[in-house]
Short mmCIF file of C-alpha atoms in Angstrom, two decimals:
data_model
loop_
_atom_site.label_atom_id
_atom_site.label_comp_id
_atom_site.label_asym_id
_atom_site.label_seq_id
_atom_site.Cartn_x
_atom_site.Cartn_y
_atom_site.Cartn_z
CA UNK A 1 16.86 -18.85 -18.76
CA UNK A 2 17.08 -15.46 -20.48
CA UNK A 3 13.78 -14.38 -18.90
CA UNK A 4 15.00 -15.45 -15.47
CA UNK A 5 18.24 -13.49 -15.90
CA UNK A 6 16.25 -10.45 -16.99
CA UNK A 7 14.05 -10.66 -13.89
CA UNK A 8 17.12 -10.90 -11.66
CA UNK A 9 18.67 -7.87 -13.39
CA UNK A 10 15.47 -5.85 -13.04
CA UNK A 11 15.19 -6.79 -9.36
CA UNK A 12 18.81 -5.87 -8.68
CA UNK A 13 18.46 -2.52 -10.43
CA UNK A 14 15.20 -1.85 -8.63
CA UNK A 15 16.75 -2.58 -5.23
CA UNK A 16 19.75 -0.32 -5.94
CA UNK A 17 17.49 2.54 -7.07
CA UNK A 18 15.27 2.11 -4.03
CA UNK A 19 18.34 2.38 -1.80
CA UNK A 20 19.31 5.60 -3.58
CA UNK A 21 15.79 6.95 -3.07
CA UNK A 22 15.87 6.06 0.61
CA UNK A 23 19.27 7.75 0.99
CA UNK A 24 17.76 10.89 -0.55
CA UNK A 25 14.65 10.51 1.65
CA UNK A 26 12.43 10.41 -1.42
CA UNK A 27 9.73 7.92 -2.54
CA UNK A 28 11.22 5.14 -4.63
CA UNK A 29 8.54 4.58 -7.36
CA UNK A 30 9.64 7.58 -9.50
CA UNK A 31 13.26 6.43 -9.38
CA UNK A 32 12.30 2.92 -10.46
CA UNK A 33 10.06 4.15 -13.27
CA UNK A 34 12.74 6.57 -14.53
CA UNK A 35 15.38 3.86 -14.36
CA UNK A 36 13.20 1.47 -16.33
CA UNK A 37 12.41 4.13 -18.92
CA UNK A 38 16.12 4.94 -19.35
CA UNK A 39 17.00 1.28 -19.86
CA UNK A 40 14.08 0.83 -22.29
CA UNK A 41 15.88 2.90 -24.96
CA UNK A 42 19.20 1.08 -24.69
CA UNK A 43 20.11 -1.38 -27.49
CA UNK A 44 20.25 -4.33 -25.10
CA UNK A 45 17.04 -3.41 -23.26
CA UNK A 46 14.91 -6.44 -22.36
CA UNK A 47 11.70 -6.57 -24.37
CA UNK A 48 9.30 -7.41 -21.58
CA UNK A 49 5.57 -7.38 -22.19
CA UNK A 50 2.96 -7.54 -19.47
CA UNK A 51 0.30 -10.19 -19.28
CA UNK A 52 -2.54 -8.08 -17.82
CA UNK A 53 -4.22 -10.91 -15.94
CA UNK A 54 -0.89 -11.98 -14.44
CA UNK A 55 0.02 -8.39 -13.55
CA UNK A 56 -3.24 -7.71 -11.74
CA UNK A 57 -3.08 -10.96 -9.77
CA UNK A 58 0.67 -10.98 -9.10
CA UNK A 59 1.27 -7.32 -8.27
CA UNK A 60 -2.05 -5.84 -7.20
CA UNK A 61 -3.50 -8.65 -5.07
CA UNK A 62 -0.73 -8.98 -2.43
CA UNK A 63 -0.10 -5.21 -2.32
CA UNK A 64 -3.80 -4.51 -1.75
CA UNK A 65 -4.05 -7.25 0.87
CA UNK A 66 -1.01 -5.90 2.72
CA UNK A 67 -2.45 -2.36 2.68
CA UNK A 68 -5.94 -3.42 3.75
CA UNK A 69 -4.55 -5.68 6.50
CA UNK A 70 -2.83 -2.66 8.05
CA UNK A 71 -5.83 -0.34 7.57
CA UNK A 72 -7.95 0.74 10.51
CA UNK A 73 -11.74 0.23 10.17
CA UNK A 74 -12.13 2.91 12.85
CA UNK A 75 -10.20 5.47 10.80
CA UNK A 76 -11.92 4.44 7.56
CA UNK A 77 -15.31 4.90 9.25
CA UNK A 78 -14.32 8.31 10.64
CA UNK A 79 -13.30 9.48 7.16
CA UNK A 80 -15.89 7.56 5.17
CA UNK A 81 -17.30 10.66 3.44
CA UNK A 82 -14.05 12.02 1.93
CA UNK A 83 -12.83 8.50 1.09
CA UNK A 84 -16.12 7.66 -0.65
CA UNK A 85 -16.11 10.91 -2.59
CA UNK A 86 -12.49 10.39 -3.63
CA UNK A 87 -13.34 6.85 -4.71
CA UNK A 88 -16.45 7.79 -6.69
CA UNK A 89 -16.58 11.52 -7.46
CA UNK A 90 -12.88 12.11 -8.11
CA UNK A 91 -12.69 9.03 -10.32
CA UNK A 92 -15.89 9.97 -12.13
CA UNK A 93 -14.82 13.56 -12.79
CA UNK A 94 -11.45 12.38 -14.11
CA UNK A 95 -13.14 9.86 -16.41
CA UNK A 96 -15.46 12.54 -17.83
CA UNK A 97 -12.69 15.16 -18.21
CA UNK A 98 -10.33 12.75 -19.96
CA UNK A 99 -13.10 11.41 -22.21
CA UNK A 100 -14.10 14.92 -23.29
CA UNK A 101 -10.47 15.82 -23.98
CA UNK A 102 -9.89 12.64 -25.98
CA UNK A 103 -13.01 13.24 -28.07
CA UNK A 104 -11.98 16.84 -28.72
CA UNK A 105 -8.47 15.92 -29.84
CA UNK A 106 -9.52 12.78 -31.71
CA UNK A 107 -13.07 13.31 -33.03
CA UNK A 108 -13.10 9.87 -34.67
CA UNK A 109 -12.77 8.23 -31.26
CA UNK A 110 -16.06 6.81 -29.99
CA UNK A 111 -17.47 7.71 -26.59
CA UNK A 112 -17.00 4.19 -25.24
CA UNK A 113 -13.32 4.24 -26.21
CA UNK A 114 -12.80 7.69 -24.68
CA UNK A 115 -14.52 6.64 -21.45
CA UNK A 116 -12.37 3.50 -21.32
CA UNK A 117 -9.27 5.71 -21.50
CA UNK A 118 -10.60 7.90 -18.71
CA UNK A 119 -11.28 4.88 -16.54
CA UNK A 120 -7.77 3.52 -17.18
CA UNK A 121 -5.95 6.67 -16.06
CA UNK A 122 -8.38 7.78 -13.32
CA UNK A 123 -7.32 5.80 -10.21
CA UNK A 124 -4.18 6.67 -8.24
CA UNK A 125 -2.15 3.58 -7.50
CA UNK A 126 -2.18 1.96 -4.06
CA UNK A 127 1.49 0.97 -4.22
CA UNK A 128 2.60 4.46 -5.23
CA UNK A 129 0.53 6.15 -2.52
CA UNK A 130 1.81 3.78 0.17
CA UNK A 131 5.44 4.21 -0.90
CA UNK A 132 5.18 8.00 -0.91
CA UNK A 133 3.35 8.23 2.41
CA UNK A 134 5.95 6.08 4.16
CA UNK A 135 8.66 8.50 3.08
CA UNK A 136 6.81 11.71 3.96
CA UNK A 137 5.70 12.85 7.45
CA UNK A 138 2.13 14.08 6.92
CA UNK A 139 -0.82 14.57 9.29
CA UNK A 140 -2.56 11.35 10.23
CA UNK A 141 -5.89 12.30 8.59
CA UNK A 142 -4.22 12.93 5.22
CA UNK A 143 -2.51 9.56 5.38
CA UNK A 144 -5.80 7.85 6.26
CA UNK A 145 -7.71 9.46 3.38
CA UNK A 146 -5.04 8.69 0.78
CA UNK A 147 -4.58 5.10 1.92
CA UNK A 148 -8.33 4.56 2.12
CA UNK A 149 -8.83 6.02 -1.35
CA UNK A 150 -6.10 3.82 -2.79
CA UNK A 151 -7.87 0.72 -1.46
CA UNK A 152 -11.15 1.28 -3.27
CA UNK A 153 -10.70 3.61 -6.24
CA UNK A 154 -9.41 0.81 -8.49
CA UNK A 155 -12.72 -0.99 -8.05
CA UNK A 156 -14.85 1.92 -9.26
CA UNK A 157 -12.55 2.75 -12.19
CA UNK A 158 -12.19 -0.86 -13.35
CA UNK A 159 -15.94 -1.32 -13.25
CA UNK A 160 -16.38 1.71 -15.56
CA UNK A 161 -13.54 0.37 -17.69
CA UNK A 162 -15.16 -3.02 -18.19
CA UNK A 163 -18.51 -1.52 -19.07
CA UNK A 164 -16.89 0.87 -21.57
CA UNK A 165 -14.81 -1.88 -23.21
CA UNK A 166 -17.87 -4.09 -23.51
CA UNK A 167 -19.82 -1.23 -25.10
CA UNK A 168 -16.98 -0.46 -27.52
CA UNK A 169 -16.77 -4.03 -28.82
CA UNK A 170 -20.56 -4.54 -28.70
CA UNK A 171 -22.83 -6.58 -26.47
CA UNK A 172 -23.17 -4.40 -23.39
CA UNK A 173 -25.95 -5.33 -21.01
CA UNK A 174 -28.57 -2.70 -20.17
CA UNK A 175 -31.45 -2.14 -17.76
CA UNK A 176 -32.00 -4.61 -14.97
CA UNK A 177 -29.24 -6.93 -16.18
CA UNK A 178 -26.70 -4.13 -15.91
CA UNK A 179 -27.97 -3.13 -12.45
CA UNK A 180 -27.87 -6.73 -11.26
CA UNK A 181 -24.31 -7.11 -12.55
CA UNK A 182 -23.14 -4.05 -10.62
CA UNK A 183 -24.91 -5.11 -7.42
CA UNK A 184 -23.48 -8.61 -7.68
CA UNK A 185 -19.98 -7.22 -8.26
CA UNK A 186 -20.18 -5.01 -5.15
CA UNK A 187 -22.40 -6.76 -2.59
CA UNK A 188 -21.34 -10.23 -3.69
CA UNK A 189 -17.68 -9.30 -3.30
CA UNK A 190 -18.18 -8.16 0.30
CA UNK A 191 -20.15 -11.26 1.32
CA UNK A 192 -17.81 -13.65 -0.50
CA UNK A 193 -14.72 -12.06 1.08
CA UNK A 194 -16.11 -12.27 4.62
CA UNK A 195 -17.16 -15.91 4.18
CA UNK A 196 -13.75 -16.90 2.79
CA UNK A 197 -11.98 -15.03 5.60
CA UNK A 198 -14.02 -16.88 8.24
CA UNK A 199 -13.44 -20.27 6.60
CA UNK A 200 -9.71 -19.61 6.15
CA UNK A 201 -9.29 -18.66 9.79
CA UNK A 202 -11.11 -21.78 10.96
CA UNK A 203 -9.03 -24.06 8.74
CA UNK A 204 -5.64 -22.56 9.57
CA UNK A 205 -5.94 -21.81 13.28
CA UNK A 206 -4.19 -25.09 14.23
CA UNK A 207 -1.27 -24.73 11.80
CA UNK A 208 1.88 -24.09 13.85
CA UNK A 209 4.47 -24.45 11.10
CA UNK A 210 5.46 -20.95 9.91
CA UNK A 211 6.51 -21.81 6.32
CA UNK A 212 3.29 -23.75 5.71
CA UNK A 213 1.16 -20.99 7.22
CA UNK A 214 2.85 -18.26 5.16
CA UNK A 215 2.51 -20.25 1.94
CA UNK A 216 -1.18 -20.74 2.65
CA UNK A 217 -1.52 -16.97 3.11
CA UNK A 218 -0.09 -16.29 -0.35
CA UNK A 219 -2.00 -19.12 -1.99
CA UNK A 220 -5.18 -17.85 -0.40
CA UNK A 221 -4.56 -14.30 -1.63
CA UNK A 222 -3.95 -15.28 -5.25
CA UNK A 223 -6.69 -17.92 -5.14
CA UNK A 224 -9.19 -15.41 -3.78
CA UNK A 225 -8.39 -12.97 -6.61
CA UNK A 226 -8.77 -15.69 -9.27
CA UNK A 227 -12.01 -16.98 -7.75
CA UNK A 228 -13.51 -13.49 -7.60
CA UNK A 229 -12.64 -12.91 -11.28
CA UNK A 230 -14.24 -16.19 -12.34
CA UNK A 231 -17.39 -15.45 -10.32
CA UNK A 232 -17.80 -12.04 -11.94
CA UNK A 233 -17.08 -10.21 -8.68
CA UNK A 234 -14.82 -7.22 -8.12
CA UNK A 235 -11.48 -8.83 -7.31
CA UNK A 236 -10.24 -5.58 -5.76
CA UNK A 237 -13.20 -5.15 -3.39
CA UNK A 238 -12.99 -8.84 -2.51
CA UNK A 239 -9.30 -8.68 -1.57
CA UNK A 240 -9.69 -5.42 0.38
CA UNK A 241 -12.64 -6.68 2.44
CA UNK A 242 -10.85 -10.01 2.95
CA UNK A 243 -7.78 -8.19 4.27
CA UNK A 244 -9.82 -6.01 6.63
CA UNK A 245 -11.68 -9.07 7.94
CA UNK A 246 -8.78 -11.48 8.25
CA UNK A 247 -6.77 -8.90 10.20
CA UNK A 248 -9.37 -9.05 13.00
CA UNK A 249 -10.04 -12.78 12.87
CA UNK A 250 -6.34 -13.70 12.90
CA UNK A 251 -5.36 -11.33 15.72
CA UNK A 252 -4.88 -14.26 18.12
CA UNK A 253 -2.41 -16.15 15.93
CA UNK A 254 0.77 -17.19 17.79
CA UNK A 255 3.80 -14.93 17.55
CA UNK A 256 5.82 -17.80 16.07
CA UNK A 257 3.61 -17.48 12.97
CA UNK A 258 2.97 -13.76 12.99
CA UNK A 259 6.57 -12.49 13.31
CA UNK A 260 8.03 -14.43 10.34
CA UNK A 261 4.86 -13.79 8.31
CA UNK A 262 5.22 -10.03 8.71
CA UNK A 263 8.86 -10.23 7.64
CA UNK A 264 8.10 -12.35 4.58
CA UNK A 265 5.18 -10.16 3.53
CA UNK A 266 7.23 -6.96 3.91
CA UNK A 267 9.97 -8.46 1.74
CA UNK A 268 7.64 -9.81 -0.94
CA UNK A 269 5.58 -6.61 -1.16
CA UNK A 270 8.76 -4.56 -1.46
CA UNK A 271 10.03 -6.83 -4.24
CA UNK A 272 6.69 -6.68 -6.08
CA UNK A 273 6.59 -2.89 -5.77
CA UNK A 274 10.13 -2.65 -7.10
CA UNK A 275 9.42 -4.99 -10.00
CA UNK A 276 6.12 -3.30 -10.84
CA UNK A 277 7.47 0.23 -11.10
CA UNK A 278 10.61 -0.87 -12.94
CA UNK A 279 8.44 -2.72 -15.46
CA UNK A 280 6.29 0.40 -15.89
CA UNK A 281 9.36 2.25 -17.12
CA UNK A 282 10.48 -0.60 -19.36
CA UNK A 283 7.19 -0.55 -21.27
CA UNK A 284 8.00 2.72 -23.07
CA UNK A 285 10.33 0.86 -25.45
CA UNK A 286 7.77 -1.58 -26.90
CA UNK A 287 5.08 1.13 -26.98
CA UNK A 288 7.23 3.68 -28.82
CA UNK A 289 8.69 1.15 -31.27
CA UNK A 290 5.18 -0.05 -32.08
CA UNK A 291 4.17 3.36 -33.45
CA UNK A 292 4.76 4.59 -37.00
CA UNK A 293 7.24 7.52 -37.14
CA UNK A 294 4.52 9.80 -38.51
CA UNK A 295 2.23 9.00 -35.59
CA UNK A 296 4.67 9.74 -32.80
CA UNK A 297 4.35 13.53 -32.73
CA UNK A 298 0.56 13.50 -32.88
CA UNK A 299 0.31 10.72 -30.31
CA UNK A 300 2.78 12.46 -28.00
CA UNK A 301 0.71 15.66 -27.97
CA UNK A 302 -2.43 13.65 -27.27
CA UNK A 303 -0.70 11.82 -24.40
CA UNK A 304 0.60 15.04 -22.82
CA UNK A 305 -2.87 16.60 -23.01
CA UNK A 306 -4.41 13.57 -21.26
CA UNK A 307 -1.73 13.78 -18.56
CA UNK A 308 -2.45 17.47 -17.90
CA UNK A 309 -6.21 16.94 -17.79
CA UNK A 310 -5.91 13.93 -15.47
CA UNK A 311 -3.83 15.96 -13.01
CA UNK A 312 -6.04 19.07 -13.22
CA UNK A 313 -9.28 17.11 -12.84
CA UNK A 314 -8.17 15.68 -9.50
CA UNK A 315 -6.78 19.04 -8.37
CA UNK A 316 -10.04 20.82 -9.29
CA UNK A 317 -12.27 18.32 -7.49
CA UNK A 318 -10.22 18.03 -4.31
CA UNK A 319 -9.67 21.78 -3.89
CA UNK A 320 -13.30 22.53 -4.75
CA UNK A 321 -14.56 20.04 -2.19
CA UNK A 322 -12.00 21.26 0.34
CA UNK A 323 -13.12 24.87 -0.14
CA UNK A 324 -16.78 23.90 0.20
CA UNK A 325 -16.10 22.12 3.50
CA UNK A 326 -14.11 25.02 4.93
CA UNK A 327 -16.87 27.49 4.02
CA UNK A 328 -19.52 25.19 5.45
CA UNK A 329 -17.56 24.83 8.70
CA UNK A 330 -17.10 28.61 8.91
CA UNK A 331 -20.78 29.43 8.32
CA UNK A 332 -22.53 26.55 10.08
CA UNK A 333 -19.86 25.17 12.40
CA UNK A 334 -17.87 21.94 12.17
CA UNK A 335 -19.37 18.63 13.26
CA UNK A 336 -16.38 16.33 13.06
CA UNK A 337 -16.09 12.73 14.31
CA UNK A 338 -13.73 12.05 17.20
CA UNK A 339 -10.10 12.13 16.15
CA UNK A 340 -10.79 13.89 12.81
CA UNK A 341 -9.25 17.29 12.13
CA UNK A 342 -10.90 19.97 10.00
CA UNK A 343 -9.83 20.30 6.36
CA UNK A 344 -7.33 23.02 5.48
CA UNK A 345 -5.94 24.39 2.20
CA UNK A 346 -2.70 22.57 3.01
CA UNK A 347 -4.42 19.20 3.37
CA UNK A 348 -6.33 19.78 0.14
CA UNK A 349 -3.19 20.58 -1.84
CA UNK A 350 -1.34 17.54 -0.52
CA UNK A 351 -4.23 15.15 -1.22
CA UNK A 352 -4.81 16.55 -4.69
CA UNK A 353 -1.12 16.35 -5.60
CA UNK A 354 -0.69 12.78 -4.26
CA UNK A 355 -2.37 11.25 -7.31
CA UNK A 356 0.35 9.05 -8.80
CA UNK A 357 -0.83 6.38 -11.22
CA UNK A 358 0.85 3.00 -11.50
CA UNK A 359 0.80 -0.58 -12.62
CA UNK A 360 -3.00 -0.99 -12.42
CA UNK A 361 -3.51 1.63 -15.13
CA UNK A 362 -0.82 0.10 -17.32
CA UNK A 363 -2.22 -3.42 -16.88
CA UNK A 364 -5.73 -2.23 -17.71
CA UNK A 365 -4.43 -0.62 -20.91
CA UNK A 366 -2.66 -3.82 -21.91
CA UNK A 367 -5.85 -5.77 -21.22
CA UNK A 368 -7.60 -4.00 -24.11
CA UNK A 369 -8.42 -6.41 -26.97
CA UNK A 370 -5.89 -6.38 -29.80
CA UNK A 371 -8.55 -5.09 -32.20
CA UNK A 372 -9.74 -2.36 -29.81
CA UNK A 373 -10.12 1.00 -31.59
CA UNK A 374 -7.15 3.38 -31.09
CA UNK A 375 -5.40 0.81 -28.88
CA UNK A 376 -1.86 2.12 -29.56
CA UNK A 377 -2.94 5.68 -28.79
CA UNK A 378 -4.51 4.59 -25.51
CA UNK A 379 -1.37 2.66 -24.57
CA UNK A 380 0.89 5.65 -25.10
CA UNK A 381 -1.46 8.02 -23.28
CA UNK A 382 -1.64 5.62 -20.34
CA UNK A 383 2.13 5.38 -20.15
CA UNK A 384 2.43 9.19 -20.27
CA UNK A 385 0.00 9.57 -17.36
CA UNK A 386 1.71 6.85 -15.31
CA UNK A 387 5.24 8.14 -15.91
CA UNK A 388 4.24 11.79 -15.74
CA UNK A 389 2.43 11.54 -12.42
CA UNK A 390 5.09 9.29 -10.88
CA UNK A 391 7.88 11.68 -11.80
CA UNK A 392 6.12 15.06 -11.68
CA UNK A 393 4.08 14.47 -8.54
CA UNK A 394 6.14 11.76 -6.86
CA UNK A 395 9.37 13.77 -6.85
CA UNK A 396 7.75 17.12 -5.99
CA UNK A 397 5.37 15.93 -3.27
CA UNK A 398 8.08 16.03 -0.61
CA UNK A 399 9.21 19.59 -1.43
CA UNK A 400 5.54 20.64 -1.57
CA UNK A 401 4.91 19.23 1.90
CA UNK A 402 7.95 21.05 3.25
CA UNK A 403 6.97 24.27 1.47
CA UNK A 404 3.47 24.15 2.96
CA UNK A 405 4.89 23.46 6.40
CA UNK A 406 2.90 20.26 6.85
CA UNK A 407 4.19 17.85 9.45
CA UNK A 408 3.18 14.80 11.37
CA UNK A 409 0.55 15.87 13.89
CA UNK A 410 1.63 13.22 16.40
CA UNK A 411 -1.75 11.49 16.59
CA UNK A 412 -0.27 8.06 15.96
CA UNK A 413 2.48 8.62 18.53
CA UNK A 414 -0.09 9.68 21.13
CA UNK A 415 -2.13 6.53 20.55
CA UNK A 416 1.00 4.37 20.76
CA UNK A 417 1.96 6.02 24.05
CA UNK A 418 -1.53 5.46 25.44
CA UNK A 419 -1.42 1.81 24.41
CA UNK A 420 1.97 1.34 26.09
CA UNK A 421 0.62 2.90 29.30
CA UNK A 422 -2.46 0.66 29.39
CA UNK A 423 -0.50 -2.51 28.59
CA UNK A 424 2.18 -1.76 31.18
CA UNK A 425 -0.45 -0.86 33.79
CA UNK A 426 -2.17 -4.20 33.15
CA UNK A 427 1.11 -5.98 33.88
CA UNK A 428 1.61 -3.99 37.10
CA UNK A 429 -1.95 -4.76 38.24
CA UNK A 430 -1.48 -8.44 37.53
CA UNK A 431 1.75 -8.59 39.54
CA UNK A 432 0.04 -7.02 42.59
CA UNK A 433 -1.54 -10.38 43.32
CA UNK A 434 1.69 -12.36 42.91
CA UNK A 435 4.11 -13.19 45.74
CA UNK A 436 7.77 -14.15 45.86
CA UNK A 437 11.14 -12.71 44.93
CA UNK A 438 10.58 -13.08 41.18
CA UNK A 439 7.26 -11.26 41.39
CA UNK A 440 8.83 -8.51 43.50
CA UNK A 441 11.63 -8.08 41.00
CA UNK A 442 9.24 -7.94 38.05
CA UNK A 443 6.90 -5.60 39.93
CA UNK A 444 9.73 -3.16 40.54
CA UNK A 445 10.82 -3.29 36.90
CA UNK A 446 7.33 -2.76 35.48
CA UNK A 447 6.55 0.00 37.97
CA UNK A 448 9.72 1.79 36.88
CA UNK A 449 8.78 1.26 33.23
CA UNK A 450 5.26 2.59 33.82
CA UNK A 451 6.63 5.77 35.42
CA UNK A 452 8.95 6.25 32.44
CA UNK A 453 6.22 5.62 29.89
CA UNK A 454 3.89 8.14 31.54
CA UNK A 455 6.52 10.88 31.71
CA UNK A 456 6.07 13.83 29.31
CA UNK A 457 9.55 13.22 27.90
CA UNK A 458 8.45 9.89 26.39
CA UNK A 459 7.12 11.03 23.00
CA UNK A 460 5.30 7.83 22.08
CA UNK A 461 6.01 5.92 25.27
CA UNK A 462 9.12 4.23 23.89
CA UNK A 463 11.62 4.31 26.75
CA UNK A 464 14.92 2.64 27.58
CA UNK A 465 15.63 1.75 31.19
CA UNK A 466 18.93 0.82 32.75
CA UNK A 467 17.73 -2.78 32.81
CA UNK A 468 17.25 -2.68 29.02
CA UNK A 469 20.87 -1.67 28.50
CA UNK A 470 22.02 -4.45 30.85
CA UNK A 471 19.92 -6.93 28.90
CA UNK A 472 21.49 -5.73 25.67
CA UNK A 473 25.00 -6.11 27.11
CA UNK A 474 24.20 -9.59 28.41
CA UNK A 475 22.81 -10.58 25.04
CA UNK A 476 25.99 -9.42 23.31
CA UNK A 477 28.05 -11.47 25.79
CA UNK A 478 25.92 -14.54 25.09
CA UNK A 479 26.28 -14.11 21.34
CA UNK A 480 30.06 -13.74 21.62
CA UNK A 481 30.31 -16.94 23.67
CA UNK A 482 28.09 -18.78 21.21
CA UNK A 483 30.18 -17.58 18.27
CA UNK A 484 33.43 -18.74 19.95
CA UNK A 485 31.99 -22.23 20.41
CA UNK A 486 30.96 -22.33 16.77
CA UNK A 487 34.31 -21.04 15.50
CA UNK A 488 36.32 -23.48 17.63
CA UNK A 489 34.19 -26.43 16.56
CA UNK A 490 32.93 -27.03 20.11
CA UNK A 491 29.37 -27.10 18.76
CA UNK A 492 27.99 -27.80 15.30
CA UNK A 493 25.82 -25.63 13.08
CA UNK A 494 22.54 -27.23 14.19
CA UNK A 495 23.17 -26.40 17.85
CA UNK A 496 24.43 -22.92 16.94
CA UNK A 497 21.33 -21.98 14.93
CA UNK A 498 19.03 -23.39 17.61
CA UNK A 499 20.54 -21.21 20.34
CA UNK A 500 20.84 -18.23 17.97
CA UNK A 501 17.11 -18.37 17.23
CA UNK A 502 16.34 -18.52 20.96
CA UNK A 503 18.52 -15.46 21.56
CA UNK A 504 16.83 -13.67 18.64
CA UNK A 505 13.38 -14.34 20.09
CA UNK A 506 14.54 -13.16 23.49
CA UNK A 507 15.85 -9.95 21.95
CA UNK A 508 12.61 -9.38 20.06
CA UNK A 509 10.61 -9.89 23.24
CA UNK A 510 11.97 -6.70 24.84
CA UNK A 511 13.01 -4.64 21.82
CA UNK A 512 10.45 -1.91 20.93
CA UNK A 513 9.11 -1.82 17.39
CA UNK A 514 10.28 1.16 15.31
CA UNK A 515 8.47 1.79 11.99
#
């Protein structure tokens, strides 16, 4: 019962801090991590430890699936070069820089141990990047690169991590066996994810009960992660490819399943994000208390040095690559895919500074064997990088964006407006072949809506006609009448909720989506 009460308290505190962050128009992960760290030093602080396997499956799997489900294969393809280089080169440079620093400061540390530390702190966290990007208006290309990077960089870093840990404890495969293991982890993950996505879609296409369908979605997500781990695949690549595939295969699902599923997933992912970042802060207590007093000063200096190097390594790579591209475009001309803007110093600074680490790094550190060399030192360094980047970069990213004058370039709004025009035009064209008073009335309404959508004043095509206001007033009248019948006892709760749900669906049918 005590554990359950602790979870409720953590969730409540996380929700309150996230509301404060939203009120301040700031990303919520730094607030949650700071709140957890502050509580960790209180006498009554809960002593929560993380089970690394549970953390990776519980927190990372659904967050990655949610992010990949919303990702655009078109945009990922257009930006495949920078995303790939961020996933491989940026991670690799950070691993090398951190390993060299660790070896310099702690000469007794073996190369395998130092590389393991670099791999742990190298990847920016998908949850942190998503939370920050939702709070900050940035150009569409920057958002695409950061979200795409956050989908795949965990896979490359965790692969290096596993190889380094295996080498440190002995028994690492070499030669063809090592190559086959890597190929199986990458290619096998893609194939396995696509097969499971196809099978899942075929088996669930006839399920019309929303609660059952949503439960199957969560069971499938966690089951896919566990299966990939047991098969020696990359669980992260498997879940990401599964999300990208299932989003296309399930596009024809009925709205009665899709609407509640989106709501449930948004709520669960928010709760998992809140819990994850609050738990990150709470871990400083057990880590600090586990160190001898004489070790704390030396370990703290080591941790701060690793934090600085991790931040500078990403900054150096991104700005170096950004400068190279700008010089290449100036000397030889730019050959950019459709819809892709040229890199600028502003975009490079934002991408390089948006490198917050999170729960994946902390879970990987906790996954180290208990007898792993320098385990306590690696734990403290990991926590310093996670907390330092969340607070230092997470809280200053917004002011940096405003200082640089970056703003939303309107690409998404333009595409939304175009989609509204095409969809509304399709309705008008369909009604041209229909006869009768109802068809005439609908034809007039949609023609008026099409004219409004195509007007320059409609930023993203979201318009409100006089008929929409009348519908809203009528809906309010209906709800008032329904409430009076409920209050007077004229109808029971079952009838009330039935009609209320019908009115809700009617309202959703003509209410534009605002994200």
